[in-house]
CSV table of C-alpha atoms and ligand atoms in Angstrom, one decimal:
chain,number,residue,atom,x,y,z
A,14,MET,CA,127.5,95.6,117.0
A,15,THR,CA,123.9,96.4,117.7
A,16,ASN,CA,122.7,96.8,114.1
A,17,LYS,CA,119.8,99.0,114.9
A,18,LYS,CA,117.7,100.1,112.0
A,19,ILE,CA,118.4,103.6,110.6
A,20,THR,CA,116.6,106.1,108.4
A,21,ILE,CA,118.0,106.8,104.9
A,22,ALA,CA,117.0,110.0,103.0
A,23,ILE,CA,117.9,110.2,99.4
A,24,ASP,CA,117.2,113.6,97.8
A,25,GLY,CA,118.3,115.2,94.6
A,26,TYR,CA,117.2,116.6,91.2
A,27,SER,CA,114.7,114.9,89.1
A,28,SER,CA,115.9,111.8,87.1
A,29,THR,CA,119.1,111.4,89.0
A,30,GLY,CA,118.3,107.8,89.6
A,31,LYS,CA,117.3,108.3,93.3
A,32,SER,CA,114.5,105.7,93.1
A,33,THR,CA,116.7,103.1,91.4
A,34,VAL,CA,119.3,103.2,94.1
A,35,ALA,CA,116.8,103.6,96.9
A,36,LYS,CA,115.0,100.4,95.8
A,37,GLN,CA,118.3,98.5,95.6
A,38,LEU,CA,119.3,99.7,99.0
A,39,ALA,CA,116.0,98.9,100.6
A,40,LYS,CA,116.1,95.4,99.2
A,41,HIS,CA,119.7,94.8,100.3
A,42,LEU,CA,118.9,96.0,103.8
A,43,SER,CA,115.4,94.5,104.0
A,44,TYR,CA,114.1,98.1,104.6
A,45,THR,CA,110.9,99.7,103.4
A,46,TYR,CA,111.3,101.8,100.3
A,47,VAL,CA,109.0,104.9,100.0
A,48,ASP,CA,108.9,106.9,96.8
A,49,SER,CA,107.7,110.3,98.0
A,50,GLY,CA,107.6,111.7,94.5
A,51,ALA,CA,104.9,109.1,93.6
A,52,MET,CA,102.7,110.7,96.3
A,53,TYR,CA,103.0,114.2,94.7
A,54,ARG,CA,102.4,112.6,91.3
A,55,ALA,CA,99.3,110.8,92.5
A,56,ILE,CA,97.8,114.1,93.8
A,57,THR,CA,98.7,115.7,90.5
A,58,LEU,CA,96.8,112.9,88.7
A,59,TYR,CA,93.8,113.5,91.0
A,60,ALA,CA,94.0,117.2,90.2
A,61,MET,CA,94.0,116.5,86.4
A,62,GLN,CA,91.1,114.0,86.7
A,63,GLN,CA,89.0,116.5,88.7
A,64,GLY,CA,89.9,119.4,86.3
A,65,PHE,CA,91.8,121.4,88.9
A,66,ILE,CA,94.9,121.7,86.7
A,67,SER,CA,95.8,121.8,83.0
A,68,ASP,CA,98.7,123.4,81.1
A,69,SER,CA,97.4,126.9,81.5
A,70,PHE,CA,95.2,126.6,84.6
A,71,LEU,CA,95.4,125.8,88.3
A,72,ASP,CA,92.5,125.9,90.7
A,73,LYS,CA,94.5,125.7,93.9
A,74,ASP,CA,91.6,126.5,96.2
A,75,GLY,CA,89.5,123.9,94.5
A,76,LEU,CA,92.1,121.2,95.0
A,77,VAL,CA,92.9,122.2,98.6
A,78,SER,CA,89.2,122.0,99.4
A,79,LYS,CA,89.1,118.4,98.2
A,80,LEU,CA,92.4,117.2,99.8
A,81,ASN,CA,90.5,115.3,102.6
A,82,ASP,CA,88.9,113.1,99.8
A,83,VAL,CA,92.3,112.1,98.5
A,84,SER,CA,93.8,108.9,99.9
A,85,ILE,CA,97.2,107.7,98.8
A,86,SER,CA,98.6,104.4,99.8
A,87,PHE,CA,101.3,101.9,98.9
A,88,ILE,CA,100.7,98.2,98.4
A,89,TYR,CA,103.7,95.8,98.0
A,90,ASN,CA,103.8,94.0,94.7
A,91,GLU,CA,105.6,90.7,95.3
A,92,GLY,CA,106.3,90.1,91.6
A,93,LEU,CA,107.9,93.5,91.1
A,94,GLY,CA,109.6,93.6,94.5
A,95,PHE,CA,108.5,97.1,95.4
A,96,SER,CA,105.3,98.9,96.5
A,97,GLU,CA,103.0,100.5,94.0
A,98,VAL,CA,101.0,103.6,94.6
A,99,TYR,CA,97.2,103.7,94.9
A,100,LEU,CA,95.0,106.7,94.5
A,101,ASN,CA,91.7,106.3,96.3
A,102,GLY,CA,92.1,102.5,96.1
A,103,ILE,CA,93.1,102.4,92.4
A,104,ASN,CA,96.6,101.4,91.3
A,105,VAL,CA,98.0,104.4,89.4
A,106,GLU,CA,101.6,103.3,89.3
A,107,LYS,CA,101.8,103.6,85.4
A,108,GLU,CA,99.6,106.6,85.0
A,109,ILE,CA,101.7,108.8,87.3
A,110,ARG,CA,104.8,108.3,85.3
A,111,THR,CA,103.7,110.0,82.0
A,112,LEU,CA,105.4,113.1,80.8
A,113,LYS,CA,102.0,115.0,81.2
A,114,VAL,CA,102.1,114.3,85.0
A,115,SER,CA,105.8,115.2,85.1
A,116,GLN,CA,105.0,118.6,83.4
A,117,LEU,CA,102.4,119.5,86.0
A,118,VAL,CA,103.7,117.9,89.2
A,119,SER,CA,106.0,120.7,90.3
A,120,LYS,CA,103.1,123.2,90.4
A,121,ILE,CA,101.1,120.8,92.7
A,122,ALA,CA,104.2,120.1,94.8
A,123,ALA,CA,104.5,123.9,95.5
A,124,ILE,CA,101.1,124.1,97.3
A,125,PRO,CA,101.8,124.2,101.0
A,126,GLU,CA,98.6,122.4,102.0
A,127,VAL,CA,99.6,119.5,99.7
A,128,ARG,CA,103.0,119.3,101.2
A,129,MET,CA,101.6,119.4,104.7
A,130,LYS,CA,99.3,116.5,104.1
A,131,LEU,CA,102.0,114.4,102.4
A,132,VAL,CA,104.8,115.2,104.8
A,133,GLU,CA,102.6,114.1,107.7
A,134,GLN,CA,101.9,110.8,106.0
A,135,GLN,CA,105.6,110.3,105.1
A,136,HIS,CA,106.7,111.0,108.6
A,137,ALA,CA,104.3,108.4,109.9
A,138,MET,CA,105.6,105.8,107.4
A,139,GLY,CA,109.1,106.2,108.8
A,140,ILE,CA,108.4,106.4,112.5
A,141,ASN,CA,109.8,102.9,113.1
A,142,LYS,CA,113.0,103.5,111.0
A,143,GLY,CA,114.2,100.9,108.6
A,144,VAL,CA,113.1,103.1,105.8
A,145,VAL,CA,114.7,104.4,102.6
A,146,MET,CA,112.7,107.4,101.3
A,147,ASP,CA,113.6,109.4,98.2
A,148,GLY,CA,112.4,112.8,97.2
A,149,ARG,CA,113.4,116.5,97.5
A,150,ASP,CA,112.9,117.4,101.1
A,151,ILE,CA,113.4,114.1,102.9
A,152,GLY,CA,116.7,115.0,104.6
A,153,THR,CA,115.7,118.6,105.3
A,154,VAL,CA,112.0,118.5,106.3
A,155,VAL,CA,110.6,115.0,106.5
A,156,PHE,CA,113.5,113.3,108.4
A,157,PRO,CA,116.0,116.0,109.4
A,158,ASP,CA,117.5,113.5,111.9
A,159,ALA,CA,118.0,110.7,109.3
A,160,GLU,CA,121.3,108.9,110.0
A,161,LEU,CA,122.3,108.8,106.3
A,162,LYS,CA,121.4,111.6,103.9
A,163,ILE,CA,122.4,111.3,100.2
A,164,PHE,CA,122.1,114.2,97.7
A,165,MET,CA,122.2,113.0,94.1
A,166,VAL,CA,123.2,115.2,91.2
A,167,ALA,CA,124.0,114.7,87.5
A,168,SER,CA,124.0,117.0,84.5
A,169,ALA,CA,120.6,117.9,83.0
A,170,GLU,CA,121.6,116.3,79.7
A,171,THR,CA,122.5,113.0,81.3
A,172,ARG,CA,119.3,113.0,83.3
A,173,ALA,CA,117.2,113.9,80.2
A,174,GLN,CA,118.8,111.0,78.2
A,175,ARG,CA,117.9,108.6,81.0
A,176,ARG,CA,114.4,109.8,81.3
A,177,PHE,CA,113.9,109.9,77.5
A,178,LYS,CA,115.1,106.3,77.2
A,179,GLU,CA,112.7,105.2,79.9
A,180,LEU,CA,109.7,106.9,78.4
A,181,ILE,CA,110.4,105.5,74.9
A,182,GLU,CA,110.8,102.0,76.3
A,183,LYS,CA,107.4,102.4,77.9
A,184,GLY,CA,106.0,103.3,74.5
A,185,GLU,CA,105.4,107.1,75.1
A,186,VAL,CA,105.7,109.3,72.0
A,187,VAL,CA,108.0,112.1,73.3
A,188,SER,CA,110.9,114.2,71.9
A,189,PHE,CA,114.3,114.5,73.6
A,190,ASP,CA,113.9,118.3,73.6
A,191,ASP,CA,110.6,118.1,75.5
A,192,VAL,CA,112.1,115.8,78.1
A,193,LEU,CA,115.2,118.0,78.5
A,194,LYS,CA,112.9,121.1,78.8
A,195,ASN,CA,110.9,119.3,81.5
A,196,VAL,CA,114.0,118.3,83.5
A,197,GLN,CA,115.2,121.9,83.4
A,198,GLU,CA,111.8,123.4,84.3
A,199,ARG,CA,111.4,121.0,87.2
A,200,ASP,CA,114.9,121.9,88.5
A,201,TYR,CA,113.9,125.5,88.4
A,202,LEU,CA,110.5,125.1,90.1
A,203,ASP,CA,111.7,122.6,92.7
A,204,THR,CA,114.7,124.7,93.8
A,205,THR,CA,112.9,128.1,93.8
A,206,ARG,CA,109.5,127.3,95.4
A,207,LYS,CA,108.9,129.0,98.7
A,208,ASP,CA,107.8,125.9,100.7
A,209,SER,CA,110.6,123.3,101.3
A,210,PRO,CA,112.6,123.9,98.1
A,211,LEU,CA,115.1,121.3,97.0
A,212,VAL,CA,118.3,122.1,98.8
A,213,LYS,CA,121.1,119.9,100.0
A,214,ALA,CA,121.0,119.3,103.7
A,215,GLU,CA,124.2,120.5,105.4
A,216,ASP,CA,125.0,116.9,106.5
A,217,ALA,CA,124.1,115.2,103.2
A,218,ILE,CA,126.7,113.4,101.2
A,219,GLU,CA,126.7,114.6,97.6
A,220,ILE,CA,127.0,111.9,94.9
A,221,ASP,CA,127.4,113.0,91.2
A,222,ASN,CA,126.5,109.9,89.2
A,223,SER,CA,126.9,111.4,85.7
A,224,GLU,CA,129.9,109.1,85.2
A,225,LEU,CA,129.0,106.2,87.6
A,226,SER,CA,127.5,102.9,86.6
A,227,LEU,CA,124.4,101.7,88.6
A,228,GLU,CA,126.7,99.1,90.2
A,229,GLU,CA,129.3,101.6,91.2
A,230,GLN,CA,126.7,104.0,92.6
A,231,PHE,CA,125.0,101.2,94.6
A,232,HIS,CA,128.3,100.0,96.1
A,233,LYS,CA,129.3,103.5,97.1
A,234,ILE,CA,126.0,104.1,98.9
A,235,VAL,CA,125.7,100.6,100.5
A,236,LYS,CA,129.2,101.1,102.0
A,237,LEU,CA,128.1,104.4,103.5
A,238,ALA,CA,124.9,102.8,104.9
A,239,GLU,CA,126.6,99.7,106.3
A,240,LYS,CA,129.2,101.8,108.1
A,241,ILE,CA,126.6,103.8,109.8
A,242,ILE,CA,124.4,100.8,110.6
A,243,SER,CA,127.3,98.9,112.2
A,244,LYS,CA,127.8,101.8,114.6
A,245,ALA,CA,124.1,102.4,115.4
B,322,LIG,O1,110.9,112.1,92.2
B,322,LIG,P1,109.9,112.5,91.2
B,322,LIG,O2,110.5,113.0,89.9
B,322,LIG,O3,108.9,111.4,90.9
B,322,LIG,O4,109.0,113.7,91.9
B,322,LIG,C1,108.0,114.3,91.2
B,322,LIG,C2,107.9,115.8,91.6
B,322,LIG,O5,107.4,115.8,93.0
B,322,LIG,C3,109.2,116.6,91.6
B,322,LIG,O6,109.3,117.3,90.4
B,322,LIG,C4,109.0,117.5,92.8
B,322,LIG,C5,108.0,116.8,93.7
B,322,LIG,N1,108.5,116.3,94.9
B,322,LIG,C6,108.6,117.1,96.0
B,322,LIG,O7,108.4,118.3,95.9
B,322,LIG,N2,109.0,116.6,97.2
B,322,LIG,C7,109.3,115.3,97.4
B,322,LIG,N3,109.7,114.9,98.6
B,322,LIG,C8,109.3,114.5,96.2
B,322,LIG,C9,108.9,115.0,95.0
């Protein structure tokens, strides 16, 4: 048994619990966890702050012309046990999780220049393996050679319930209907965009967690990972 480090790609629809299981897995394996969605969210926040995007407006060229000024980094927070995202040196971990950012992020994530910048950075983060990255195109575009690819699905209602609960617990004033609408809209935009749409990689293992507890889901995925690692 050589136990070489592998690359684990976890893709799927929004609010399927990708980041929860990816964090658990990274901790269990002592791997690095990278939340690629947080990077798209951070660029969306930048675009909002600079007035490049609002509900009814998108200045794509303006944003693209400023992309070189945008620096996104992750800094490990020992207390939390995971890395937080920084936009130009400022911790934006909380700000990027609001419903407003969720409502605009798919438009930003559809811009090819944005994807090119972030995919390059994501690729560099996983160059030494030992990484668990979650997102939409990790198994198809960022790490097509990942040894383990998981594709997570769950019904839109189940996902909206989970996201609604999270937002309410954080103190956001939102309605369930708006959250469900956002989940459905993002599914549509993420799967129909021209550049790197959300699709299941041919060699990905699909996991429907609508009826799985967090523990059951974690054990299922850990078993898959350990089997591959033991043969690596
Ligand atoms: O995983 P998340 O919900 O935080 O991701 C936010 C958005 O970013 C999602 O709606 C689509 C986009 N995204 C993407 O296009 N590619 C990725 N690898 C990760 C996220």
